[in-house]
Coordinates of C-alpha atoms and ligand atoms in Angstrom, one line a residue:
Chain G
M1 CA 100.8 106.8 55.9
I2 CA 103.1 103.8 56.4
L3 CA 106.3 105.8 55.1
E4 CA 107.6 109.7 55.6
V5 CA 110.4 111.1 54.5
N6 CA 110.9 114.6 55.2
G7 CA 113.5 116.8 54.2
V8 CA 116.5 113.9 53.3
E9 CA 119.9 114.5 52.1
F10 CA 122.8 112.7 51.5
Q11 CA 126.7 112.8 50.7
Y12 CA 129.9 110.0 50.3
R13 CA 132.8 111.8 52.1
S14 CA 132.4 115.4 50.2
K15 CA 129.8 114.4 47.0
E16 CA 126.6 115.8 47.5
V17 CA 124.2 112.5 46.3
L18 CA 120.5 113.5 47.3
T19 CA 118.9 116.9 48.9
D20 CA 115.8 117.8 50.1
I21 CA 113.8 113.7 49.1
R22 CA 110.0 114.7 50.0
F23 CA 106.8 111.4 50.3
Q24 CA 105.2 109.8 51.6
L25 CA 103.9 105.8 51.0
K26 CA 100.5 105.1 52.1
K27 CA 100.4 100.7 52.8
N28 CA 99.8 98.5 50.7
E29 CA 101.2 100.7 47.9
I30 CA 104.5 99.8 45.4
L31 CA 107.0 102.6 45.1
A32 CA 108.9 102.7 41.6
I33 CA 112.1 105.3 42.6
L34 CA 113.6 106.1 38.9
G35 CA 115.4 108.4 37.5
P36 CA 118.8 107.7 35.9
N37 CA 122.6 105.7 36.8
G38 CA 123.9 106.9 39.5
V39 CA 121.4 109.4 40.2
G40 CA 121.3 108.0 43.8
K41 CA 118.3 105.6 43.4
T42 CA 120.8 103.3 46.1
T43 CA 121.5 105.8 48.1
L44 CA 118.3 106.3 48.3
L45 CA 116.4 103.6 49.7
K46 CA 120.6 103.1 51.8
C47 CA 118.9 105.8 53.9
M48 CA 115.5 104.6 54.5
N49 CA 116.7 101.5 55.7
A50 CA 119.5 103.3 57.4
I51 CA 122.4 102.1 56.5
L52 CA 123.5 105.2 55.0
K53 CA 122.9 108.0 57.5
P54 CA 121.7 110.9 55.9
K55 CA 123.1 113.9 56.7
S56 CA 119.8 115.8 57.8
G57 CA 115.6 114.7 57.7
T58 CA 114.2 112.3 59.0
I59 CA 112.3 108.5 57.5
L60 CA 109.0 107.8 59.6
V61 CA 108.1 103.7 58.8
D62 CA 104.9 103.9 60.7
K63 CA 105.4 107.0 63.1
E64 CA 108.2 105.1 64.3
D65 CA 112.0 107.3 63.3
V66 CA 114.5 105.2 61.3
L67 CA 117.1 106.9 62.1
K68 CA 116.2 106.5 65.7
L69 CA 115.6 102.7 66.1
E70 CA 118.3 100.0 66.7
Q71 CA 119.3 98.7 63.6
I72 CA 117.6 94.9 64.8
D73 CA 114.2 96.9 65.2
I74 CA 114.6 98.5 61.7
A75 CA 115.2 94.6 60.8
R76 CA 112.3 93.6 61.8
R77 CA 110.2 96.1 60.6
M78 CA 112.2 96.5 56.8
G79 CA 113.5 94.1 54.6
Y80 CA 116.2 95.2 52.3
V81 CA 117.0 93.6 48.8
P82 CA 120.2 94.8 48.1
Q83 CA 121.2 95.4 43.5
R84 CA 123.8 92.7 44.2
C85 CA 123.6 89.9 46.4
E86 CA 126.2 87.9 47.4
P87 CA 126.8 84.6 46.3
A88 CA 128.1 81.9 50.1
R89 CA 128.5 78.8 50.7
L90 CA 124.6 78.4 52.1
T91 CA 122.3 76.5 51.3
A92 CA 119.1 78.5 49.2
F93 CA 117.3 77.9 52.4
D94 CA 120.0 78.6 55.1
A95 CA 120.5 82.4 53.5
I96 CA 116.1 82.7 53.3
L97 CA 116.6 81.1 56.6
L98 CA 118.6 84.0 58.1
G99 CA 115.6 86.3 56.9
R100 CA 113.9 85.0 60.2
M101 CA 117.3 86.4 62.4
P102 CA 115.9 89.5 63.5
H103 CA 112.9 87.9 65.1
I104 CA 115.0 84.6 67.2
K105 CA 116.4 84.4 70.2
W106 CA 118.5 82.1 70.5
N107 CA 117.6 79.7 67.6
I108 CA 115.1 78.6 65.2
S109 CA 111.5 77.9 65.4
P110 CA 109.9 75.1 63.5
E111 CA 107.3 77.5 62.4
D112 CA 110.8 78.9 61.5
V113 CA 111.8 76.9 59.7
M114 CA 108.2 76.6 58.1
L115 CA 107.4 80.2 57.0
V116 CA 110.5 79.9 55.1
E117 CA 109.3 76.9 53.3
A118 CA 106.2 78.6 52.6
T119 CA 108.5 81.3 51.1
I120 CA 110.1 78.7 48.6
K121 CA 107.1 77.7 47.3
K122 CA 106.1 81.1 46.7
L123 CA 108.3 81.6 44.5
H124 CA 109.4 78.3 43.1
L125 CA 112.5 78.2 44.0
E126 CA 111.9 73.9 46.4
D127 CA 114.3 72.8 43.0
M128 CA 117.4 74.6 44.9
A129 CA 116.1 74.1 48.0
L130 CA 119.8 72.3 49.5
R131 CA 121.7 74.5 46.8
Y132 CA 124.6 76.2 47.7
I133 CA 124.3 79.7 46.0
D134 CA 127.4 80.0 45.2
E135 CA 126.1 77.4 42.9
L136 CA 123.2 79.5 41.8
S137 CA 123.3 81.4 38.4
G138 CA 122.2 85.7 38.6
G139 CA 118.8 85.0 38.7
E140 CA 118.3 82.0 41.4
L141 CA 120.7 83.9 43.8
Q142 CA 118.7 86.9 43.2
K143 CA 115.1 84.9 44.0
V144 CA 117.0 84.1 46.8
G145 CA 117.2 87.8 48.4
I146 CA 114.0 88.1 47.1
A147 CA 113.2 85.4 49.1
R148 CA 115.1 85.7 52.5
A149 CA 113.5 90.0 52.6
I150 CA 109.9 88.2 51.7
A151 CA 110.3 85.7 54.8
Q152 CA 112.1 88.5 57.2
N153 CA 107.3 89.3 57.4
P154 CA 108.7 93.6 57.6
K155 CA 105.7 96.8 57.0
L156 CA 108.2 98.0 54.1
L157 CA 110.0 96.5 51.7
L158 CA 113.4 97.2 50.0
L159 CA 113.7 95.6 46.7
D160 CA 116.9 97.0 44.5
E161 CA 116.7 96.6 40.8
P162 CA 114.6 93.5 42.5
T163 CA 114.2 92.5 38.1
S164 CA 117.5 92.9 36.7
S165 CA 119.0 89.5 36.4
L166 CA 115.4 88.1 35.6
D167 CA 114.2 86.5 32.3
L168 CA 110.8 87.9 31.5
K169 CA 109.4 84.9 33.0
N170 CA 110.2 85.3 36.1
Q171 CA 110.0 88.7 36.1
L172 CA 106.7 88.9 36.6
E173 CA 106.1 86.1 38.3
I174 CA 108.6 88.3 40.7
L175 CA 106.4 90.8 41.1
N176 CA 103.4 89.7 40.4
I177 CA 104.3 87.9 43.9
I178 CA 105.3 91.1 45.5
R179 CA 102.3 92.6 44.5
D180 CA 100.5 89.6 46.1
V181 CA 102.5 90.4 49.7
V182 CA 101.9 93.9 49.6
R183 CA 98.8 93.3 48.3
K184 CA 97.3 90.8 50.8
E185 CA 99.8 90.6 53.3
H186 CA 99.3 94.7 54.5
V187 CA 103.4 95.8 52.9
S188 CA 104.2 98.5 51.6
A189 CA 107.0 98.4 48.5
V190 CA 110.1 100.4 47.5
M191 CA 112.1 99.5 44.5
T192 CA 114.6 101.3 42.3
M193 CA 114.3 99.7 38.5
H194 CA 115.0 100.8 35.3
D195 CA 112.7 99.1 32.7
L196 CA 109.4 101.6 32.7
N197 CA 107.4 99.2 31.3
L198 CA 107.7 97.0 33.7
A199 CA 107.8 100.3 36.3
F200 CA 103.9 101.1 34.9
R201 CA 102.3 97.6 34.9
Y202 CA 103.2 97.5 39.0
A203 CA 103.6 100.3 40.7
D204 CA 101.1 102.3 42.1
K205 CA 103.7 105.7 42.8
F206 CA 105.9 106.7 40.9
L207 CA 109.3 108.5 42.3
F208 CA 111.6 110.1 39.8
L209 CA 114.9 110.9 41.1
K210 CA 117.4 113.8 38.3
D211 CA 120.2 115.8 40.3
G212 CA 120.2 114.1 43.5
T213 CA 116.6 115.3 43.6
I214 CA 113.1 114.3 43.5
F215 CA 111.8 116.0 39.6
A216 CA 108.1 114.2 39.8
A217 CA 106.1 112.6 42.0
V218 CA 103.4 111.1 40.4
S219 CA 101.0 108.4 40.0
M220 CA 99.8 106.2 36.6
G221 CA 97.7 108.8 35.6
D222 CA 100.2 111.9 35.5
V223 CA 103.3 110.0 33.7
T224 CA 103.9 112.2 31.3
P225 CA 105.8 111.9 28.1
Q226 CA 107.5 114.8 29.5
I227 CA 108.1 113.7 32.4
I228 CA 110.4 111.7 31.1
E229 CA 112.8 112.9 28.4
E230 CA 113.6 115.6 31.3
V231 CA 115.0 113.0 34.2
Y232 CA 116.6 110.4 30.8
G233 CA 117.3 113.1 27.9
V234 CA 115.0 110.8 25.7
P235 CA 112.0 111.9 24.1
V236 CA 108.9 108.7 24.2
T237 CA 105.9 108.6 24.1
I238 CA 103.0 107.0 25.8
Q239 CA 100.9 104.3 23.7
N240 CA 98.1 102.4 25.8
Y241 CA 98.1 99.1 24.4
M242 CA 95.2 96.7 26.3
D243 CA 94.9 98.6 28.6
V244 CA 99.2 98.9 29.5
S245 CA 101.3 101.5 29.1
V246 CA 103.5 101.5 27.0
V247 CA 106.1 104.1 26.8
I248 CA 108.3 103.9 23.4
P249 CA 111.4 105.7 22.5
V250 CA 111.2 107.8 19.6
Chain E
M1 CA 107.6 71.6 70.2
V2 CA 103.7 70.5 69.6
K3 CA 103.3 67.0 68.7
G4 CA 101.4 68.4 65.4
M5 CA 103.3 70.9 64.2
S6 CA 105.7 68.9 62.2
V7 CA 103.1 66.9 60.4
K8 CA 102.5 70.9 58.2
E9 CA 105.9 70.6 57.8
G10 CA 106.7 69.7 54.0
D11 CA 109.3 67.7 52.0
I12 CA 111.7 70.8 51.7
A13 CA 111.4 71.3 55.5
Q14 CA 112.3 67.8 55.9
R15 CA 114.2 67.2 53.5
Y16 CA 116.4 70.2 55.0
R17 CA 116.3 68.4 58.9
E18 CA 118.2 65.6 57.5
H19 CA 120.6 68.2 55.8
T20 CA 121.3 69.8 59.2
G21 CA 121.5 65.9 60.0
R22 CA 124.1 64.7 58.8
K23 CA 126.4 67.4 59.7
R24 CA 125.3 66.9 62.9
T25 CA 126.5 63.6 62.8
Y26 CA 129.9 64.5 62.0
I27 CA 130.3 66.2 64.0
M28 CA 129.7 63.1 66.6
A29 CA 131.5 61.3 64.7
G30 CA 134.4 64.2 64.8
L31 CA 134.1 64.4 68.7
A32 CA 134.0 59.7 68.8
L33 CA 137.4 60.3 66.3
L34 CA 138.4 62.3 69.3
A35 CA 137.3 60.5 72.1
V36 CA 140.0 57.6 70.4
M37 CA 143.0 60.0 69.3
T38 CA 143.4 61.2 73.6
V39 CA 143.5 57.4 74.3
L40 CA 145.4 56.3 71.8
S41 CA 148.0 59.7 72.3
I42 CA 148.0 59.4 75.9
A43 CA 148.9 55.4 74.9
T44 CA 152.3 56.9 72.9
G45 CA 155.6 57.9 74.2
S46 CA 159.0 56.9 74.8
V47 CA 157.7 55.2 77.2
D48 CA 154.5 53.0 75.6
I49 CA 150.7 52.6 77.2
P50 CA 148.1 49.4 76.5
P51 CA 144.8 51.7 76.0
A52 CA 142.9 49.2 78.5
D53 CA 145.3 49.8 81.2
V54 CA 145.0 54.4 79.7
I55 CA 141.6 54.2 80.0
R56 CA 142.1 52.1 84.0
T57 CA 144.5 55.1 84.9
L58 CA 141.7 57.5 83.4
A59 CA 139.3 56.3 85.1
G60 CA 140.4 56.2 88.2
Y61 CA 141.8 53.1 89.0
S62 CA 145.6 52.6 90.0
V63 CA 147.9 50.2 86.8
S64 CA 150.9 50.9 88.0
V65 CA 152.6 54.2 90.0
T66 CA 154.5 54.3 87.7
W67 CA 151.9 55.2 84.6
D68 CA 150.0 56.8 86.9
S69 CA 153.0 59.6 87.3
I70 CA 153.4 59.4 83.4
I71 CA 149.8 60.1 82.8
W72 CA 149.1 62.4 85.1
N73 CA 151.4 64.3 85.5
V74 CA 153.5 64.4 81.2
R75 CA 150.9 62.8 78.9
L76 CA 147.8 64.0 79.9
P77 CA 148.7 67.1 80.6
Q78 CA 150.6 67.6 76.9
V79 CA 147.4 66.4 75.1
L80 CA 144.6 68.2 76.8
T81 CA 146.6 71.1 76.0
A82 CA 146.4 70.0 72.7
I83 CA 143.3 70.1 72.9
V84 CA 142.3 73.2 74.0
A85 CA 144.9 74.4 71.8
G86 CA 144.3 73.6 68.6
A87 CA 140.0 74.1 69.8
G88 CA 141.1 78.1 70.5
L89 CA 142.9 78.2 66.9
A90 CA 141.3 76.6 65.0
V91 CA 137.6 78.5 66.4
S92 CA 139.8 82.1 65.8
G93 CA 140.9 81.0 62.5
V94 CA 137.0 80.6 61.3
V95 CA 135.3 83.8 62.9
M96 CA 139.0 85.2 61.8
Q97 CA 137.2 84.4 57.9
S98 CA 134.4 85.1 58.6
I99 CA 134.1 88.5 59.9
L100 CA 136.9 89.5 57.5
R101 CA 135.5 87.6 55.1
N102 CA 137.9 85.7 53.7
P103 CA 139.4 83.0 53.6
L104 CA 143.3 83.5 54.3
G105 CA 142.0 84.8 57.2
S106 CA 144.7 83.4 60.7
P107 CA 145.9 84.3 63.7
F108 CA 149.1 82.5 62.1
T109 CA 148.6 84.4 58.6
L110 CA 147.4 87.6 59.7
G111 CA 151.0 88.1 61.6
I112 CA 148.7 87.9 64.7
S113 CA 150.3 84.9 66.2
N114 CA 154.8 86.8 65.7
A115 CA 152.5 89.9 67.0
A116 CA 152.2 87.9 70.4
A117 CA 155.4 86.2 70.5
F118 CA 157.2 89.5 70.2
G119 CA 155.0 90.3 73.3
A120 CA 155.5 87.2 75.4
A121 CA 158.9 87.9 75.0
F122 CA 159.1 91.4 75.5
S123 CA 157.6 90.6 78.8
V124 CA 159.9 88.2 79.4
I125 CA 163.2 90.5 78.5
I126 CA 162.3 93.6 79.2
L127 CA 159.5 93.3 82.2
G128 CA 161.2 90.7 83.8
A129 CA 157.7 88.3 84.2
G130 CA 159.4 85.7 84.1
S131 CA 163.0 84.2 85.0
T132 CA 164.7 81.5 82.5
S133 CA 167.1 79.1 82.4
S134 CA 168.7 76.6 80.4
R135 CA 168.8 73.9 82.9
V136 CA 166.4 72.7 80.2
G137 CA 167.3 72.5 76.4
D138 CA 164.1 76.2 75.9
A139 CA 162.6 75.8 79.1
V140 CA 161.3 79.8 80.2
T141 CA 159.5 80.0 83.0
I142 CA 156.9 82.4 83.3
S143 CA 156.3 83.8 87.3
N144 CA 153.9 86.4 85.9
P145 CA 151.3 84.4 83.6
Y146 CA 149.2 87.5 84.0
L147 CA 152.1 90.1 82.4
T148 CA 152.2 87.8 79.8
T149 CA 150.0 87.0 78.8
A150 CA 148.7 90.5 78.5
S151 CA 151.6 91.6 77.1
A152 CA 151.0 89.1 74.7
F153 CA 147.3 90.7 74.6
V154 CA 148.9 94.3 73.8
F155 CA 150.3 93.2 70.6
A156 CA 148.0 91.3 68.9
M157 CA 145.1 93.9 69.4
L158 CA 148.0 96.4 68.1
V159 CA 148.1 93.8 64.4
T160 CA 144.4 93.8 65.3
V161 CA 143.6 97.7 65.1
I162 CA 145.7 97.7 62.3
I163 CA 143.8 95.0 60.9
L164 CA 141.3 96.2 61.5
M165 CA 141.8 99.9 59.8
F166 CA 142.8 98.0 56.4
V167 CA 139.2 96.3 55.7
R168 CA 137.3 100.1 56.8
I169 CA 140.0 101.6 54.2
R170 CA 140.7 98.8 52.0
G171 CA 138.0 96.1 52.1
T172 CA 139.3 92.4 52.8
T173 CA 140.4 91.1 49.6
P174 CA 143.5 88.5 50.1
E175 CA 145.0 90.4 48.5
V176 CA 145.2 93.1 50.9
M177 CA 144.6 90.2 54.3
I178 CA 147.4 88.7 53.1
L179 CA 149.9 91.8 52.4
V180 CA 148.9 93.0 55.7
G181 CA 150.1 89.7 57.2
V182 CA 153.6 89.8 55.9
A183 CA 154.4 92.4 57.0
M184 CA 153.2 92.4 60.3
G185 CA 154.5 89.3 60.8
S186 CA 158.1 90.2 59.8
L187 CA 157.2 93.4 61.8
F188 CA 156.9 91.4 64.9
T189 CA 159.8 89.3 63.5
A190 CA 162.1 91.6 63.2
G191 CA 161.2 92.8 66.5
T192 CA 161.7 89.5 68.7
M193 CA 164.8 89.1 66.5
F194 CA 165.8 93.0 67.9
L195 CA 165.3 91.4 71.2
Q196 CA 167.4 88.7 70.4
Y197 CA 170.3 90.5 69.7
F198 CA 170.1 91.9 73.6
A199 CA 169.6 89.6 74.8
D200 CA 172.2 87.2 76.8
D201 CA 172.8 83.6 75.8
V202 CA 170.6 82.5 78.5
Q203 CA 168.2 84.2 77.8
L204 CA 168.9 83.6 73.1
A205 CA 168.8 80.2 73.6
S206 CA 165.3 80.2 75.8
M207 CA 163.5 82.5 73.2
V208 CA 163.6 80.1 70.7
F209 CA 160.6 79.4 72.8
W210 CA 158.2 81.5 71.4
T211 CA 159.4 81.0 67.8
F212 CA 158.7 76.0 67.9
G213 CA 155.5 76.3 70.3
D214 CA 155.6 72.8 71.1
T215 CA 152.3 71.4 73.4
A216 CA 154.8 69.8 76.3
R217 CA 155.1 73.5 78.3
A218 CA 152.0 74.1 79.8
S219 CA 152.0 72.7 83.1
W220 CA 147.9 71.7 84.9
E221 CA 148.0 75.8 85.9
E222 CA 148.7 77.2 82.6
L223 CA 145.9 75.1 81.5
G224 CA 143.7 75.8 83.1
L225 CA 144.1 79.3 82.3
I226 CA 144.3 79.0 78.7
T227 CA 141.2 76.9 78.4
I228 CA 138.6 79.8 80.7
I229 CA 139.4 81.6 77.9
V230 CA 139.0 79.6 75.3
A231 CA 135.6 78.3 76.5
V232 CA 134.5 81.9 76.8
S233 CA 134.9 82.9 73.8
I234 CA 133.9 80.0 72.2
V235 CA 129.9 80.1 74.3
H236 CA 130.8 84.1 72.5
F237 CA 131.7 83.2 69.3
M238 CA 128.0 81.0 69.0
L239 CA 126.4 83.7 70.7
N240 CA 127.3 85.2 67.4
R241 CA 126.4 81.9 64.6
W242 CA 123.9 83.6 63.2
K243 CA 125.5 87.4 62.8
Y244 CA 128.6 85.5 60.6
N245 CA 126.5 83.8 58.5
A246 CA 124.5 87.6 58.1
I247 CA 127.9 88.4 57.3
D248 CA 129.2 85.5 55.4
A249 CA 125.7 86.9 53.1
G250 CA 127.6 89.9 53.0
D251 CA 128.3 93.3 55.3
E252 CA 124.8 94.6 53.7
I253 CA 122.2 92.0 53.7
A254 CA 123.3 92.0 57.2
K255 CA 123.0 95.3 58.2
G256 CA 119.1 94.9 56.4
L257 CA 118.6 91.9 59.3
G258 CA 119.8 94.2 62.3
V259 CA 123.7 93.2 62.5
N260 CA 125.6 96.0 63.9
V261 CA 128.6 94.3 61.7
E262 CA 132.1 97.1 62.2
R263 CA 130.8 96.3 66.9
V264 CA 130.1 92.3 65.6
R265 CA 133.3 92.6 63.6
L266 CA 135.5 93.9 66.4
W267 CA 134.7 91.2 69.4
G268 CA 134.8 88.4 67.3
M269 CA 138.5 89.7 66.7
I270 CA 139.1 90.8 70.6
W271 CA 138.1 87.8 71.4
S272 CA 140.3 86.1 68.8
S273 CA 143.4 87.9 69.0
L274 CA 142.5 87.3 73.0
V275 CA 142.8 84.3 72.3
T276 CA 145.6 83.6 69.7
A277 CA 147.2 85.9 72.7
I278 CA 147.4 83.2 75.7
I279 CA 148.0 80.2 73.2
V280 CA 151.3 82.1 72.4
A281 CA 153.1 83.0 75.2
F282 CA 152.2 79.9 76.8
L283 CA 153.5 77.5 74.0
G284 CA 155.0 79.5 71.2
V285 CA 153.4 80.6 67.4
I286 CA 152.0 77.0 66.2
G287 CA 150.8 77.9 62.9
F288 CA 148.2 76.9 60.3
I289 CA 146.4 75.3 62.6
G290 CA 144.3 78.3 62.6
L291 CA 143.6 78.3 58.5
I292 CA 143.3 74.7 57.7
C293 CA 141.0 73.4 60.6
P294 CA 138.6 75.0 59.5
H295 CA 138.8 75.0 55.6
M296 CA 139.0 71.2 56.6
A297 CA 135.5 71.9 58.5
R298 CA 134.1 73.8 55.7
R299 CA 134.9 71.0 53.3
I300 CA 133.0 68.6 55.1
I301 CA 130.3 70.7 57.1
G302 CA 130.2 73.5 54.7
D303 CA 129.6 77.0 56.4
D304 CA 127.0 77.2 58.0
H305 CA 128.3 79.2 61.3
R306 CA 125.8 76.7 63.4
F307 CA 128.0 73.7 62.7
L308 CA 131.1 75.4 61.2
I309 CA 132.3 76.8 65.2
T310 CA 132.3 73.3 66.9
G311 CA 133.1 71.1 63.5
S312 CA 136.5 73.5 62.8
I313 CA 136.4 72.7 67.0
V314 CA 136.3 68.8 67.0
M315 CA 139.1 69.1 63.6
G316 CA 140.9 71.7 65.7
S317 CA 141.8 69.2 68.5
L318 CA 141.8 66.2 66.6
L319 CA 144.7 67.4 64.2
L320 CA 146.6 69.4 66.8
L321 CA 146.6 66.1 68.3
C322 CA 147.5 63.2 66.2
A323 CA 150.1 66.3 64.9
D324 CA 151.3 66.2 68.6
T325 CA 151.0 62.8 68.9
V326 CA 153.5 62.3 66.0
A327 CA 156.1 64.7 66.4
R328 CA 156.6 63.2 70.2
V329 CA 157.0 60.0 68.7
M330 CA 158.8 60.7 64.9
I331 CA 162.0 60.9 66.0
Q332 CA 162.7 59.1 69.4
P333 CA 164.2 59.7 71.9
Y334 CA 163.6 63.4 71.1
Q335 CA 160.7 65.0 71.2
L336 CA 159.6 67.3 68.5
P337 CA 158.0 70.7 69.2
V338 CA 154.7 70.3 67.3
A339 CA 155.1 73.8 65.3
I340 CA 157.4 72.8 63.3
L341 CA 155.2 69.7 62.2
T342 CA 152.5 71.4 62.0
S343 CA 154.0 74.0 59.5
F344 CA 155.6 71.3 57.6
L345 CA 151.8 70.2 57.1
G346 CA 150.8 74.4 56.8
A347 CA 153.6 75.9 54.1
P348 CA 151.8 73.4 51.4
T349 CA 147.9 73.7 52.0
F350 CA 148.6 77.3 52.2
I351 CA 149.7 77.5 48.5
Y352 CA 146.4 75.6 47.9
L353 CA 144.8 78.3 49.2
I354 CA 146.3 80.4 47.1
L355 CA 146.3 78.6 43.9
K356 CA 142.6 77.9 44.3
G357 CA 141.1 81.4 44.9
R358 CA 138.6 82.5 47.3
R359 CA 136.4 79.9 47.9
I360 CA 137.3 75.4 48.1
Ligands
LIG401 N1 130.3 104.6 48.5 C1 130.3 104.7 47.4 N2 131.6 106.1 47.1 C2 131.5 107.5 46.9 N3 130.8 107.7 45.9 C3 129.3 107.1 46.1 C4 129.7 105.4 47.0 N4 128.5 104.4 46.0 C5 127.7 104.7 44.7 N5 128.8 106.4 45.2 C6 127.7 107.7 44.0 O1 127.1 108.4 43.8 C7 126.0 108.6 43.8 C8 124.5 107.6 42.9 O2 124.9 106.6 43.3 P1 123.6 105.5 43.4 O3 124.2 104.3 43.7 O4 123.0 105.0 44.4 O5 123.4 105.4 41.9 P2 122.2 104.9 41.6 O6 121.1 105.9 41.2 O7 121.4 103.1 42.4 O8 122.5 104.2 40.2 P3 122.0 102.5 38.6 O9 121.1 103.0 38.7 O10 123.2 102.3 38.4 O11 122.3 101.2 40.5 C9 126.9 108.1 42.0 O12 127.1 108.5 41.9 C10 128.1 106.4 43.4 O13 129.1 107.5 41.2
LIG402 MG1 122.0 101.6 42.1

């Protein structure tokens, strides 16, 4: 198990958001966290990264308690891509280079630069490598954020709606890259998503959240229209089209 | 670095190296310009000294006794003070802008300078840390520089803490920062006026000291103290340069990269307040250098703190030195305090920044 989450609870000031969250994730698997707006998907990701401190519960990454680790040690194990990336007057190269920060002492090494270059090539960002990220489009900026997390070389990738600003081609491309990284580089990924069809194509496990807790934790074969209807309040049917499951609202 | 390694490096990495190389070139050019300006500035004043003689004197070859005395006792300390104070104010400004994620951050705009000035005046008038004399215009002899600096620092920190509290509660939007800055600035200006009300004539005349910052005031000893604080703070800021870059990319990304954002913010504010406090205590309030110079440096080098910190330092030194030289000869035989000139320069720039919005 790369990730074990046990009984995590979280509240913003007085607002209870998450209760009794528990699930596990194996190495080289992708988990999709699904659920309606405001249910607490982003909050859960931030708890896993200790950006937010849960009120109770434990989170183990590779058998180590995240809540007892230093922030820098967490950063060496987990790469986090927020839902919204903020533009800054840094070049895309510099922004991705930041991913090497948890691993450097005083300054970057030539290896760091080469690793960033490799990541840029992997994500086909060559054309924007030396452009300032406050001049990039929303989708380009999102790809830079994902590139940074990959350059961070983590054991676990946390991605908050990684495809929300991307066009159809880029959605598939980025998710393919994430899947490649997960399969080949002994990484696991947790991502929140709204597009169920994309989630079904790329994720191995699914966590459906409802009312701040887990409604269902299932693998691909066990997703039923009932679960989706209960979680989103929309009646659906799931059809198989050329080996791909497709959700269709009815 | 292993030689074979660079062979594997592709064209992107190479272009990136050229890109950072350019920034280094700009900084080197700035340093060269600063060296030239230093000589010219020493040469300029009520008595003009040929630059060649300035260089000779600085190199240790005495050209004439008068020039020795003018250069070593008057011009050089003033020029070095301008360089160090410019560097200190600019580096404080650039760090404040970064950690508050706000382009309008600077010791002056946030009211920290005025608070420090109040603290310094407070220590002299109330705590008796110095004697004031009307002999030489606005001369104030600070007999206990540590008490004065400490007092300036305490009040600067007070404002800093208030600002950090606002950051926690309201975020760091430019509007909030400016309102807090205006409130703090006028509060402590009022405080200084309050002290003036109870000051005697001699003290009153000398209160002007902290209102118009002047580089001609520092003795060698005070210059030494300022230099130490500025140098140590620069080391601290340079050690954190990557963290400032990460904070630029957003608090959450920075945290995800292992940066303890709150701690970096707190220590950054403490050091920049200390730098501001010591400069203000000995020289008075010099406005806008901390605001303008970082932005000029940003224009040329971009926001990468690995280069921006050094760039701002060079820019701050250069600008304050130029302003100081101009103020020295503008209306001879009088020497204007440089703060009057920087304020004339600063106000329009400040308005320009507000009009241009978040990023320039
Ligand atoms: N800083 C905050 N303070 C107070 N409440 C918050 C804060 N951030 C989020 N919330 C609330 O917590 C709940 C969960 O928010 P969260 O961002 O985790 O939702 P989400 O599932 O990611 O939604 P979305 O799909 O829209 O991204 C929401 O009701 C939200 O209003
Ligand atoms: Mg969200």
